[in-house]
Amino acid sequence: MALETSKDGALKGVCVIDPIEIGGTTVTNCSIYNFDNVEKLGIGPGAVVMVTKGGDIIPKIVEVVKSADIQLEKYWSNCPSCGHPTGKKGVDIVCLNDVEFCEAQQVKAVTHFTRNLNILGASEISLDKWGIASIEDCLDFGPTDRNGEKFKLNFDEKVFNTSPEQLFGAMNWAGVG
């Protein structure tokens, strides 16, 4: 099982499974995201699961044949990005660190912003490589490669030619969009 932190601080898991053939493709991973469900079903290392494709695309666990110890302390007690303790919020386990101190949340929030504005070249991998973790970092960014130059031009063009309403809507603020 691998975990990552979402833009909102929720821990999202990837259940790594033995390769299986479904609908003409080989499936090796299933996303897990509802901690109540993970805990209730006992989804964890050693579990035996039945998998299907939701909408013929997304692999999902539909049944747990044999449950496993989910090892809360090992997998879910600390943020995989910043190491800060986690807590429960609704059905999710979330990083309790403020967004400005959790790098994964920062980069994903910027990625969310750039995707909402259709800014090309702003993948999480690229932003992380360039050390961009905030919109301010995007504004101050001095590219050192061609991809960075393309991103910077596209970013500046979109941000400076977009209405304030669209900019606010693109940001990762609860209740705004």
GROMACS .gro file of N, CA and C in nm:
model
  531
    1MET      N    1   0.085  -0.118   0.000
    1MET     CA    2   0.000   0.000   0.000
    1MET      C    3   0.089   0.123   0.000
    2ALA      N    4   0.056   0.217  -0.085
    2ALA     CA    5   0.128   0.343  -0.092
    2ALA      C    6   0.030   0.455  -0.062
    3LEU      N    7   0.077   0.560   0.005
    3LEU     CA    8  -0.009   0.673   0.039
    3LEU      C    9   0.047   0.802  -0.019
    4GLU      N   10  -0.044   0.894  -0.050
    4GLU     CA   11  -0.004   1.029  -0.086
    4GLU      C   12  -0.104   1.125  -0.024
    5THR      N   13  -0.063   1.250  -0.012
    5THR     CA   14  -0.147   1.352   0.050
    5THR      C   15  -0.210   1.436  -0.061
    6SER      N   16  -0.342   1.457  -0.051
    6SER     CA   17  -0.413   1.534  -0.152
    6SER      C   18  -0.397   1.683  -0.127
    7LYS      N   19  -0.448   1.765  -0.218
    7LYS     CA   20  -0.441   1.910  -0.204
    7LYS      C   21  -0.516   1.959  -0.082
    8ASP      N   22  -0.613   1.881  -0.036
    8ASP     CA   23  -0.692   1.917   0.082
    8ASP      C   24  -0.640   1.852   0.209
    9GLY      N   25  -0.528   1.779   0.200
    9GLY     CA   26  -0.467   1.716   0.316
    9GLY      C   27  -0.516   1.576   0.345
   10ALA      N   28  -0.612   1.524   0.267
   10ALA     CA   29  -0.661   1.388   0.288
   10ALA      C   30  -0.558   1.287   0.238
   11LEU      N   31  -0.538   1.181   0.315
   11LEU     CA   32  -0.448   1.075   0.271
   11LEU      C   33  -0.523   0.985   0.174
   12LYS      N   34  -0.466   0.965   0.059
   12LYS     CA   35  -0.523   0.880  -0.044
   12LYS      C   36  -0.429   0.762  -0.063
   13GLY      N   37  -0.486   0.643  -0.062
   13GLY     CA   38  -0.404   0.523  -0.074
   13GLY      C   39  -0.411   0.461  -0.211
   14VAL      N   40  -0.308   0.385  -0.241
   14VAL     CA   41  -0.305   0.303  -0.361
   14VAL      C   42  -0.281   0.161  -0.314
   15CYS      N   43  -0.378   0.076  -0.342
   15CYS     CA   44  -0.368  -0.065  -0.306
   15CYS      C   45  -0.299  -0.135  -0.424
   16VAL      N   46  -0.180  -0.186  -0.400
   16VAL     CA   47  -0.104  -0.255  -0.504
   16VAL      C   48  -0.148  -0.401  -0.502
   17ILE      N   49  -0.195  -0.449  -0.616
   17ILE     CA   50  -0.246  -0.586  -0.625
   17ILE      C   51  -0.164  -0.667  -0.724
   18ASP      N   52  -0.175  -0.799  -0.713
   18ASP     CA   53  -0.112  -0.885  -0.813
   18ASP      C   54  -0.177  -0.853  -0.947
   19PRO      N   55  -0.099  -0.848  -1.056
   19PRO     CA   56  -0.155  -0.812  -1.187
   19PRO      C   57  -0.270  -0.905  -1.227
   20ILE      N   58  -0.381  -0.842  -1.272
   20ILE     CA   59  -0.495  -0.917  -1.324
   20ILE      C   60  -0.541  -0.852  -1.454
   21GLU      N   61  -0.602  -0.932  -1.537
   21GLU     CA   62  -0.652  -0.885  -1.666
   21GLU      C   63  -0.802  -0.854  -1.652
   22ILE      N   64  -0.840  -0.727  -1.678
   22ILE     CA   65  -0.982  -0.688  -1.674
   22ILE      C   66  -1.010  -0.604  -1.798
   23GLY      N   67  -1.105  -0.648  -1.877
   23GLY     CA   68  -1.148  -0.569  -1.993
   23GLY      C   69  -1.036  -0.536  -2.088
   24GLY      N   70  -0.940  -0.627  -2.107
   24GLY     CA   71  -0.832  -0.604  -2.203
   24GLY      C   72  -0.713  -0.526  -2.151
   25THR      N   73  -0.712  -0.490  -2.024
   25THR     CA   74  -0.596  -0.421  -1.967
   25THR      C   75  -0.549  -0.494  -1.841
   26THR      N   76  -0.422  -0.477  -1.811
   26THR     CA   77  -0.366  -0.535  -1.690
   26THR      C   78  -0.375  -0.433  -1.578
   27VAL      N   79  -0.438  -0.472  -1.470
   27VAL     CA   80  -0.460  -0.385  -1.355
   27VAL      C   81  -0.364  -0.426  -1.243
   28THR      N   82  -0.292  -0.327  -1.188
   28THR     CA   83  -0.198  -0.355  -1.078
   28THR      C   84  -0.223  -0.266  -0.957
   29ASN      N   85  -0.309  -0.164  -0.970
   29ASN     CA   86  -0.335  -0.070  -0.861
   29ASN      C   87  -0.484  -0.037  -0.853
   30CYS      N   88  -0.530  -0.011  -0.731
   30CYS     CA   89  -0.665   0.040  -0.707
   30CYS      C   90  -0.655   0.153  -0.607
   31SER      N   91  -0.723   0.263  -0.633
   31SER     CA   92  -0.723   0.374  -0.538
   31SER      C   93  -0.813   0.339  -0.420
   32ILE      N   94  -0.770   0.380  -0.302
   32ILE     CA   95  -0.853   0.369  -0.182
   32ILE      C   96  -0.853   0.505  -0.115
   33TYR      N   97  -0.969   0.551  -0.075
   33TYR     CA   98  -0.976   0.688  -0.027
   33TYR      C   99  -1.071   0.708   0.090
   34ASN      N  100  -1.165   0.623   0.113
   34ASN     CA  101  -1.258   0.638   0.222
   34ASN      C  102  -1.206   0.555   0.340
   35PHE      N  103  -1.146   0.621   0.439
   35PHE     CA  104  -1.083   0.547   0.547
   35PHE      C  105  -1.181   0.461   0.625
   36ASP      N  106  -1.304   0.508   0.643
   36ASP     CA  107  -1.404   0.426   0.712
   36ASP      C  108  -1.422   0.293   0.641
   37ASN      N  109  -1.427   0.298   0.507
   37ASN     CA  110  -1.442   0.178   0.427
   37ASN      C  111  -1.317   0.089   0.437
   38VAL      N  112  -1.200   0.150   0.430
   38VAL     CA  113  -1.073   0.076   0.441
   38VAL      C  114  -1.069   0.002   0.574
   39GLU      N  115  -1.104   0.074   0.681
   39GLU     CA  116  -1.101   0.017   0.815
   39GLU      C  117  -1.207  -0.092   0.831
   40LYS      N  118  -1.327  -0.064   0.785
   40LYS     CA  119  -1.438  -0.159   0.800
   40LYS      C  120  -1.411  -0.289   0.723
   41LEU      N  121  -1.359  -0.276   0.602
   41LEU     CA  122  -1.336  -0.394   0.518
   41LEU      C  123  -1.202  -0.463   0.545
   42GLY      N  124  -1.112  -0.395   0.615
   42GLY     CA  125  -0.981  -0.454   0.643
   42GLY      C  126  -0.893  -0.459   0.520
   43ILE      N  127  -0.894  -0.350   0.442
   43ILE     CA  128  -0.810  -0.343   0.322
   43ILE      C  129  -0.670  -0.303   0.366
   44GLY      N  130  -0.575  -0.388   0.340
   44GLY     CA  131  -0.436  -0.363   0.378
   44GLY      C  132  -0.348  -0.475   0.327
   45PRO      N  133  -0.218  -0.468   0.358
   45PRO     CA  134  -0.126  -0.573   0.312
   45PRO      C  135  -0.173  -0.711   0.356
   46GLY      N  136  -0.182  -0.802   0.260
   46GLY     CA  137  -0.225  -0.938   0.288
   46GLY      C  138  -0.372  -0.963   0.261
   47ALA      N  139  -0.450  -0.859   0.237
   47ALA     CA  140  -0.592  -0.878   0.208
   47ALA      C  141  -0.607  -0.941   0.070
   48VAL      N  142  -0.714  -1.017   0.054
   48VAL     CA  143  -0.749  -1.074  -0.076
   48VAL      C  144  -0.875  -1.001  -0.120
   49VAL      N  145  -0.869  -0.938  -0.237
   49VAL     CA  146  -0.979  -0.853  -0.282
   49VAL      C  147  -1.029  -0.893  -0.419
   50MET      N  148  -1.154  -0.857  -0.447
   50MET     CA  149  -1.213  -0.872  -0.580
   50MET      C  150  -1.216  -0.733  -0.640
   51VAL      N  151  -1.174  -0.722  -0.766
   51VAL     CA  152  -1.160  -0.593  -0.832
   51VAL      C  153  -1.242  -0.593  -0.961
   52THR      N  154  -1.302  -0.477  -0.990
   52THR     CA  155  -1.370  -0.456  -1.117
   52THR      C  156  -1.328  -0.319  -1.167
   53LYS      N  157  -1.377  -0.281  -1.283
   53LYS     CA  158  -1.352  -0.146  -1.333
   53LYS      C  159  -1.481  -0.067  -1.325
   54GLY      N  160  -1.476   0.043  -1.251
   54GLY     CA  161  -1.592   0.132  -1.243
   54GLY      C  162  -1.603   0.210  -1.373
   55GLY      N  163  -1.718   0.202  -1.439
   55GLY     CA  164  -1.735   0.273  -1.566
   55GLY      C  165  -1.641   0.222  -1.673
   56ASP      N  166  -1.598   0.097  -1.662
   56ASP     CA  167  -1.504   0.033  -1.757
   56ASP      C  168  -1.368   0.101  -1.763
   57ILE      N  169  -1.335   0.185  -1.663
   57ILE     CA  170  -1.209   0.255  -1.666
   57ILE      C  171  -1.132   0.242  -1.535
   58ILE      N  172  -1.190   0.286  -1.426
   58ILE     CA  173  -1.121   0.297  -1.298
   58ILE      C  174  -1.129   0.167  -1.219
   59PRO      N  175  -1.013   0.104  -1.190
   59PRO     CA  176  -1.017  -0.017  -1.107
   59PRO      C  177  -1.064   0.016  -0.966
   60LYS      N  178  -1.154  -0.068  -0.913
   60LYS     CA  179  -1.200  -0.046  -0.777
   60LYS      C  180  -1.226  -0.180  -0.707
   61ILE      N  181  -1.206  -0.178  -0.577
   61ILE     CA  182  -1.227  -0.297  -0.497
   61ILE      C  183  -1.377  -0.308  -0.470
   62VAL      N  184  -1.436  -0.424  -0.505
   62VAL     CA  185  -1.580  -0.442  -0.484
   62VAL      C  186  -1.609  -0.538  -0.369
   63GLU      N  187  -1.509  -0.617  -0.332
   63GLU     CA  188  -1.530  -0.712  -0.222
   63GLU      C  189  -1.396  -0.749  -0.162
   64VAL      N  190  -1.396  -0.769  -0.032
   64VAL     CA  191  -1.278  -0.818   0.037
   64VAL      C  192  -1.306  -0.963   0.076
   65VAL      N  193  -1.233  -1.056   0.014
   65VAL     CA  194  -1.252  -1.198   0.039
   65VAL      C  195  -1.188  -1.236   0.172
   66LYS      N  196  -1.068  -1.180   0.196
   66LYS     CA  197  -0.997  -1.204   0.322
   66LYS      C  198  -0.941  -1.070   0.367
   67SER      N  199  -0.983  -1.024   0.484
   67SER     CA  200  -0.936  -0.895   0.533
   67SER      C  201  -0.797  -0.907   0.596
   68ALA      N  202  -0.737  -0.791   0.618
   68ALA     CA  203  -0.602  -0.785   0.674
   68ALA      C  204  -0.598  -0.680   0.784
   69ASP      N  205  -0.495  -0.684   0.862
   69ASP     CA  206  -0.472  -0.581   0.962
   69ASP      C  207  -0.426  -0.457   0.886
   70ILE      N  208  -0.500  -0.346   0.898
   70ILE     CA  209  -0.465  -0.227   0.819
   70ILE      C  210  -0.345  -0.152   0.874
   71GLN      N  211  -0.296  -0.190   0.991
   71GLN     CA  212  -0.174  -0.131   1.048
   71GLN      C  213  -0.182   0.021   1.051
   72LEU      N  214  -0.282   0.071   1.122
   72LEU     CA  215  -0.305   0.214   1.133
   72LEU      C  216  -0.178   0.292   1.166
   73GLU      N  217  -0.103   0.246   1.264
   73GLU     CA  218   0.017   0.317   1.307
   73GLU      C  219   0.121   0.324   1.196
   74LYS      N  220   0.132   0.217   1.119
   74LYS     CA  221   0.235   0.211   1.014
   74LYS      C  222   0.199   0.297   0.893
   75TYR      N  223   0.074   0.293   0.851
   75TYR     CA  224   0.038   0.357   0.725
   75TYR      C  225  -0.037   0.489   0.738
   76TRP      N  226  -0.116   0.508   0.843
   76TRP     CA  227  -0.209   0.619   0.845
   76TRP      C  228  -0.185   0.721   0.954
   77SER      N  229  -0.088   0.702   1.042
   77SER     CA  230  -0.076   0.792   1.157
   77SER      C  231   0.005   0.919   1.129
   78ASN      N  232   0.082   0.920   1.020
   78ASN     CA  233   0.161   1.039   0.985
   78ASN      C  234   0.148   1.068   0.837
   79CYS      N  235   0.152   1.197   0.803
   79CYS     CA  236   0.145   1.239   0.663
   79CYS      C  237   0.267   1.186   0.589
   80PRO      N  238   0.247   1.119   0.475
   80PRO     CA  239   0.361   1.066   0.400
   80PRO      C  240   0.450   1.175   0.339
   81SER      N  241   0.400   1.299   0.332
   81SER     CA  242   0.478   1.408   0.275
   81SER      C  243   0.560   1.481   0.380
   82CYS      N  244   0.493   1.529   0.485
   82CYS     CA  245   0.563   1.613   0.583
   82CYS      C  246   0.591   1.542   0.715
   83GLY      N  247   0.533   1.423   0.735
   83GLY     CA  248   0.556   1.348   0.858
   83GLY      C  249   0.474   1.394   0.977
   84HIS      N  250   0.391   1.496   0.958
   84HIS     CA  251   0.309   1.551   1.066
   84HIS      C  252   0.200   1.450   1.102
   85PRO      N  253   0.156   1.448   1.229
   85PRO     CA  254   0.047   1.357   1.267
   85PRO      C  255  -0.080   1.382   1.186
   86THR      N  256  -0.161   1.277   1.176
   86THR     CA  257  -0.287   1.284   1.104
   86THR      C  258  -0.402   1.273   1.202
   87GLY      N  259  -0.521   1.302   1.154
   87GLY     CA  260  -0.642   1.289   1.233
   87GLY      C  261  -0.758   1.257   1.142
   88LYS      N  262  -0.870   1.226   1.199
   88LYS     CA  263  -0.987   1.188   1.121
   88LYS      C  264  -1.076   1.311   1.096
   89LYS      N  265  -1.122   1.324   0.972
   89LYS     CA  266  -1.214   1.431   0.934
   89LYS      C  267  -1.318   1.367   0.842
   90GLY      N  268  -1.437   1.350   0.893
   90GLY     CA  269  -1.540   1.278   0.816
   90GLY      C  270  -1.497   1.134   0.795
   91VAL      N  271  -1.493   1.091   0.670
   91VAL     CA  272  -1.451   0.954   0.640
   91VAL      C  273  -1.303   0.947   0.602
   92ASP      N  274  -1.234   1.060   0.607
   92ASP     CA  275  -1.095   1.066   0.565
   92ASP      C  276  -1.000   1.076   0.682
   93ILE      N  277  -0.877   1.033   0.659
   93ILE     CA  278  -0.765   1.062   0.747
   93ILE      C  279  -0.692   1.177   0.681
   94VAL      N  280  -0.666   1.284   0.756
   94VAL     CA  281  -0.606   1.405   0.698
   94VAL      C  282  -0.480   1.446   0.771
   95CYS      N  283  -0.390   1.511   0.698
   95CYS     CA  284  -0.271   1.571   0.757
   95CYS      C  285  -0.318   1.690   0.840
   96LEU      N  286  -0.272   1.694   0.965
   96LEU     CA  287  -0.313   1.803   1.054
   96LEU      C  288  -0.221   1.924   1.043
   97ASN      N  289  -0.120   1.916   0.957
   97ASN     CA  290  -0.029   2.027   0.936
   97ASN      C  291  -0.099   2.133   0.850
   98ASP      N  292  -0.069   2.258   0.872
   98ASP     CA  293  -0.123   2.365   0.789
   98ASP      C  294  -0.070   2.349   0.647
   99VAL      N  295  -0.151   2.388   0.549
   99VAL     CA  296  -0.113   2.372   0.409
   99VAL      C  297   0.020   2.438   0.378
  100GLU      N  298   0.053   2.550   0.443
  100GLU     CA  299   0.179   2.617   0.410
  100GLU      C  300   0.301   2.541   0.460
  101PHE      N  301   0.280   2.436   0.540
  101PHE     CA  302   0.393   2.359   0.591
  101PHE      C  303   0.397   2.216   0.537
  102CYS      N  304   0.299   2.177   0.459
  102CYS     CA  305   0.296   2.042   0.401
  102CYS      C  306   0.318   2.056   0.250
  103GLU      N  307   0.434   2.016   0.205
  103GLU     CA  308   0.474   2.036   0.065
  103GLU      C  309   0.377   1.970  -0.033
  104ALA      N  310   0.330   1.850  -0.002
  104ALA     CA  311   0.239   1.782  -0.094
  104ALA      C  312   0.111   1.864  -0.115
  105GLN      N  313   0.056   1.917  -0.007
  105GLN     CA  314  -0.066   1.997  -0.019
  105GLN      C  315  -0.038   2.124  -0.101
  106GLN      N  316   0.078   2.184  -0.080
  106GLN     CA  317   0.112   2.306  -0.152
  106GLN      C  318   0.121   2.281  -0.302
  107VAL      N  319   0.201   2.181  -0.340
  107VAL     CA  320   0.222   2.153  -0.482
  107VAL      C  321   0.091   2.113  -0.548
  108LYS      N  322   0.010   2.032  -0.481
  108LYS     CA  323  -0.117   1.990  -0.540
  108LYS      C  324  -0.216   2.106  -0.550
  109ALA      N  325  -0.212   2.199  -0.456
  109ALA     CA  326  -0.298   2.317  -0.464
  109ALA      C  327  -0.259   2.404  -0.584
  110VAL      N  328  -0.129   2.420  -0.609
  110VAL     CA  329  -0.083   2.497  -0.725
  110VAL      C  330  -0.120   2.423  -0.854
  111THR      N  331  -0.104   2.290  -0.855
  111THR     CA  332  -0.141   2.211  -0.972
  111THR      C  333  -0.290   2.227  -1.000
  112HIS      N  334  -0.371   2.223  -0.895
  112HIS     CA  335  -0.515   2.242  -0.908
  112HIS      C  336  -0.545   2.379  -0.971
  113PHE      N  337  -0.481   2.482  -0.921
  113PHE     CA  338  -0.498   2.618  -0.972
  113PHE      C  339  -0.462   2.626  -1.121
  114THR      N  340  -0.346   2.572  -1.157
  114THR     CA  341  -0.301   2.581  -1.297
  114THR      C  342  -0.390   2.498  -1.389
  115ARG      N  343  -0.438   2.384  -1.343
  115ARG     CA  344  -0.529   2.303  -1.426
  115ARG      C  345  -0.660   2.377  -1.449
  116ASN      N  346  -0.711   2.440  -1.345
  116ASN     CA  347  -0.838   2.514  -1.358
  116ASN      C  348  -0.826   2.628  -1.458
  117LEU      N  349  -0.706   2.682  -1.475
  117LEU     CA  350  -0.685   2.791  -1.571
  117LEU      C  351  -0.629   2.740  -1.705
  118ASN      N  352  -0.620   2.609  -1.720
  118ASN     CA  353  -0.566   2.548  -1.843
  118ASN      C  354  -0.425   2.596  -1.874
  119ILE      N  355  -0.341   2.605  -1.771
  119ILE     CA  356  -0.202   2.644  -1.789
  119ILE      C  357  -0.122   2.518  -1.820
  120LEU      N  358  -0.060   2.516  -1.937
  120LEU     CA  359   0.013   2.397  -1.981
  120LEU      C  360   0.147   2.383  -1.911
  121GLY      N  361   0.192   2.259  -1.897
  121GLY     CA  362   0.326   2.232  -1.843
  121GLY      C  363   0.337   2.236  -1.694
  122ALA      N  364   0.224   2.230  -1.623
  122ALA     CA  365   0.226   2.245  -1.477
  122ALA      C  366   0.190   2.115  -1.406
  123SER      N  367   0.261   2.008  -1.437
  123SER     CA  368   0.235   1.883  -1.367
  123SER      C  369   0.296   1.890  -1.227
  124GLU      N  370   0.248   1.803  -1.138
  124GLU     CA  371   0.305   1.798  -1.003
  124GLU      C  372   0.455   1.772  -1.009
  125ILE      N  373   0.496   1.685  -1.099
  125ILE     CA  374   0.638   1.649  -1.111
  125ILE      C  375   0.719   1.771  -1.153
  126SER      N  376   0.670   1.846  -1.253
  126SER     CA  377   0.743   1.965  -1.299
  126SER      C  378   0.749   2.072  -1.191
  127LEU      N  379   0.634   2.100  -1.127
  127LEU     CA  380   0.632   2.203  -1.023
  127LEU      C  381   0.727   2.165  -0.909
  128ASP      N  382   0.726   2.040  -0.870
  128ASP     CA  383   0.814   1.993  -0.763
  128ASP      C  384   0.960   2.007  -0.805
  129LYS      N  385   0.991   1.970  -0.928
  129LYS     CA  386   1.128   1.980  -0.980
  129LYS      C  387   1.177   2.124  -0.979
  130TRP      N  388   1.088   2.217  -1.011
  130TRP     CA  389   1.124   2.359  -1.016
  130TRP      C  390   1.118   2.426  -0.880
  131GLY      N  391   1.075   2.353  -0.777
  131GLY     CA  392   1.067   2.411  -0.643
  131GLY      C  393   0.950   2.505  -0.625
  132ILE      N  394   0.845   2.485  -0.705
  132ILE     CA  395   0.726   2.571  -0.698
  132ILE      C  396   0.624   2.506  -0.605
  133ALA      N  397   0.590   2.578  -0.498
  133ALA     CA  398   0.493   2.525  -0.402
  133ALA      C  399   0.385   2.628  -0.368
  134SER      N  400   0.380   2.739  -0.443
  134SER     CA  401   0.277   2.840  -0.418
  134SER      C  402   0.257   2.921  -0.545
  135ILE      N  403   0.147   2.994  -0.548
  135ILE     CA  404   0.122   3.083  -0.662
  135ILE      C  405   0.229   3.192  -0.665
  136GLU      N  406   0.272   3.237  -0.548
  136GLU     CA  407   0.380   3.336  -0.541
  136GLU      C  408   0.508   3.282  -0.605
  137ASP      N  409   0.538   3.152  -0.582
  137ASP     CA  410   0.655   3.090  -0.645
  137ASP      C  411   0.641   3.093  -0.797
  138CYS      N  412   0.519   3.073  -0.848
  138CYS     CA  413   0.495   3.078  -0.993
  138CYS      C  414   0.526   3.218  -1.047
  139LEU      N  415   0.481   3.319  -0.974
  139LEU     CA  416   0.504   3.457  -1.017
  139LEU      C  417   0.652   3.492  -1.016
  140ASP      N  418   0.728   3.439  -0.917
  140ASP     CA  419   0.871   3.470  -0.903
  140ASP      C  420   0.960   3.374  -0.980
  141PHE      N  421   0.903   3.273  -1.044
  141PHE     CA  422   0.980   3.166  -1.108
  141PHE      C  423   1.069   3.219  -1.219
  142GLY      N  424   1.197   3.181  -1.212
  142GLY     CA  425   1.293   3.211  -1.317
  142GLY      C  426   1.335   3.082  -1.383
  143PRO      N  427   1.275   3.049  -1.498
  143PRO     CA  428   1.300   2.919  -1.561
  143PRO      C  429   1.446   2.899  -1.602
  144THR      N  430   1.487   2.773  -1.594
  144THR     CA  431   1.624   2.738  -1.632
  144THR      C  432   1.627   2.638  -1.747
  145ASP      N  433   1.509   2.600  -1.798
  145ASP     CA  434   1.503   2.508  -1.911
  145ASP      C  435   1.386   2.547  -2.002
  146ARG      N  436   1.380   2.484  -2.120
  146ARG     CA  437   1.276   2.520  -2.218
  146ARG      C  438   1.135   2.494  -2.165
  147ASN      N  439   1.116   2.382  -2.095
  147ASN     CA  440   0.983   2.352  -2.041
  147ASN      C  441   0.943   2.457  -1.937
  148GLY      N  442   1.038   2.497  -1.857
  148GLY     CA  443   1.011   2.601  -1.758
  148GLY      C  444   0.975   2.733  -1.823
  149GLU      N  445   1.046   2.766  -1.933
  149GLU     CA  446   1.016   2.890  -2.006
  149GLU      C  447   0.874   2.887  -2.063
  150LYS      N  448   0.835   2.772  -2.120
  150LYS     CA  449   0.701   2.759  -2.176
  150LYS      C  450   0.596   2.773  -2.066
  151PHE      N  451   0.621   2.708  -1.953
  151PHE     CA  452   0.529   2.718  -1.841
  151PHE      C  453   0.516   2.863  -1.795
  152LYS      N  454   0.629   2.930  -1.776
  152LYS     CA  455   0.627   3.068  -1.724
  152LYS      C  456   0.550   3.161  -1.819
  153LEU      N  457   0.574   3.148  -1.948
  153LEU     CA  458   0.502   3.232  -2.046
  153LEU      C  459   0.352   3.204  -2.040
  154ASN      N  460   0.316   3.076  -2.038
  154ASN     CA  461   0.176   3.038  -2.034
  154ASN      C  462   0.111   3.083  -1.904
  155PHE      N  463   0.182   3.067  -1.791
  155PHE     CA  464   0.131   3.109  -1.661
  155PHE      C  465   0.102   3.259  -1.660
  156ASP      N  466   0.204   3.337  -1.698
  156ASP     CA  467   0.188   3.484  -1.696
  156ASP      C  468   0.074   3.528  -1.788
  157GLU      N  469   0.066   3.470  -1.908
  157GLU     CA  470  -0.039   3.508  -2.002
  157GLU      C  471  -0.177   3.479  -1.943
  158LYS      N  472  -0.195   3.360  -1.889
  158LYS     CA  473  -0.327   3.322  -1.834
  158LYS      C  474  -0.362   3.405  -1.711
  159VAL      N  475  -0.269   3.419  -1.618
  159VAL     CA  476  -0.300   3.488  -1.492
  159VAL      C  477  -0.327   3.636  -1.514
  160PHE      N  478  -0.247   3.700  -1.598
  160PHE     CA  479  -0.263   3.843  -1.617
  160PHE      C  480  -0.373   3.881  -1.716
  161ASN      N  481  -0.431   3.780  -1.781
  161ASN     CA  482  -0.541   3.806  -1.874
  161ASN      C  483  -0.669   3.736  -1.832
  162THR      N  484  -0.681   3.703  -1.705
  162THR     CA  485  -0.798   3.634  -1.651
  162THR      C  486  -0.867   3.726  -1.552
  163SER      N  487  -0.997   3.722  -1.550
  163SER     CA  488  -1.073   3.809  -1.458
  163SER      C  489  -1.048   3.767  -1.313
  164PRO      N  490  -1.060   3.861  -1.222
  164PRO     CA  491  -1.045   3.828  -1.079
  164PRO      C  492  -1.140   3.717  -1.034
  165GLU      N  493  -1.261   3.715  -1.087
  165GLU     CA  494  -1.358   3.611  -1.051
  165GLU      C  495  -1.307   3.473  -1.092
  166GLN      N  496  -1.250   3.462  -1.211
  166GLN     CA  497  -1.197   3.334  -1.257
  166GLN      C  498  -1.074   3.293  -1.176
  167LEU      N  499  -0.990   3.390  -1.140
  167LEU     CA  500  -0.872   3.359  -1.059
  167LEU      C  501  -0.913   3.305  -0.922
  168PHE      N  502  -1.007   3.371  -0.857
  168PHE     CA  503  -1.053   3.325  -0.727
  168PHE      C  504  -1.118   3.187  -0.738
  169GLY      N  505  -1.194   3.167  -0.844
  169GLY     CA  506  -1.258   3.037  -0.865
  169GLY      C  507  -1.158   2.925  -0.887
  170ALA      N  508  -1.042   2.956  -0.942
  170ALA     CA  509  -0.940   2.855  -0.969
  170ALA      C  510  -0.860   2.816  -0.845
  171MET      N  511  -0.867   2.899  -0.742
  171MET     CA  512  -0.789   2.871  -0.622
  171MET      C  513  -0.851   2.762  -0.538
  172ASN      N  514  -0.772   2.702  -0.454
  172ASN     CA  515  -0.814   2.589  -0.371
  172ASN      C  516  -0.868   2.639  -0.237
  173TRP      N  517  -0.971   2.722  -0.241
  173TRP     CA  518  -1.029   2.774  -0.118
  173TRP      C  519  -1.165   2.710  -0.098
  174ALA      N  520  -1.186   2.657   0.021
  174ALA     CA  521  -1.314   2.594   0.052
  174ALA      C  522  -1.426   2.695   0.035
  175GLY      N  523  -1.531   2.655  -0.035
  175GLY     CA  524  -1.647   2.741  -0.052
  175GLY      C  525  -1.636   2.840  -0.167
  176VAL      N  526  -1.522   2.840  -0.240
  176VAL     CA  527  -1.504   2.931  -0.353
  176VAL      C  528  -1.483   2.847  -0.478
  177GLY      N  529  -1.552   2.879  -0.583
  177GLY     CA  530  -1.530   2.805  -0.706
  177GLY      C  531  -1.638   2.832  -0.807
   0.00000   0.00000   0.00000
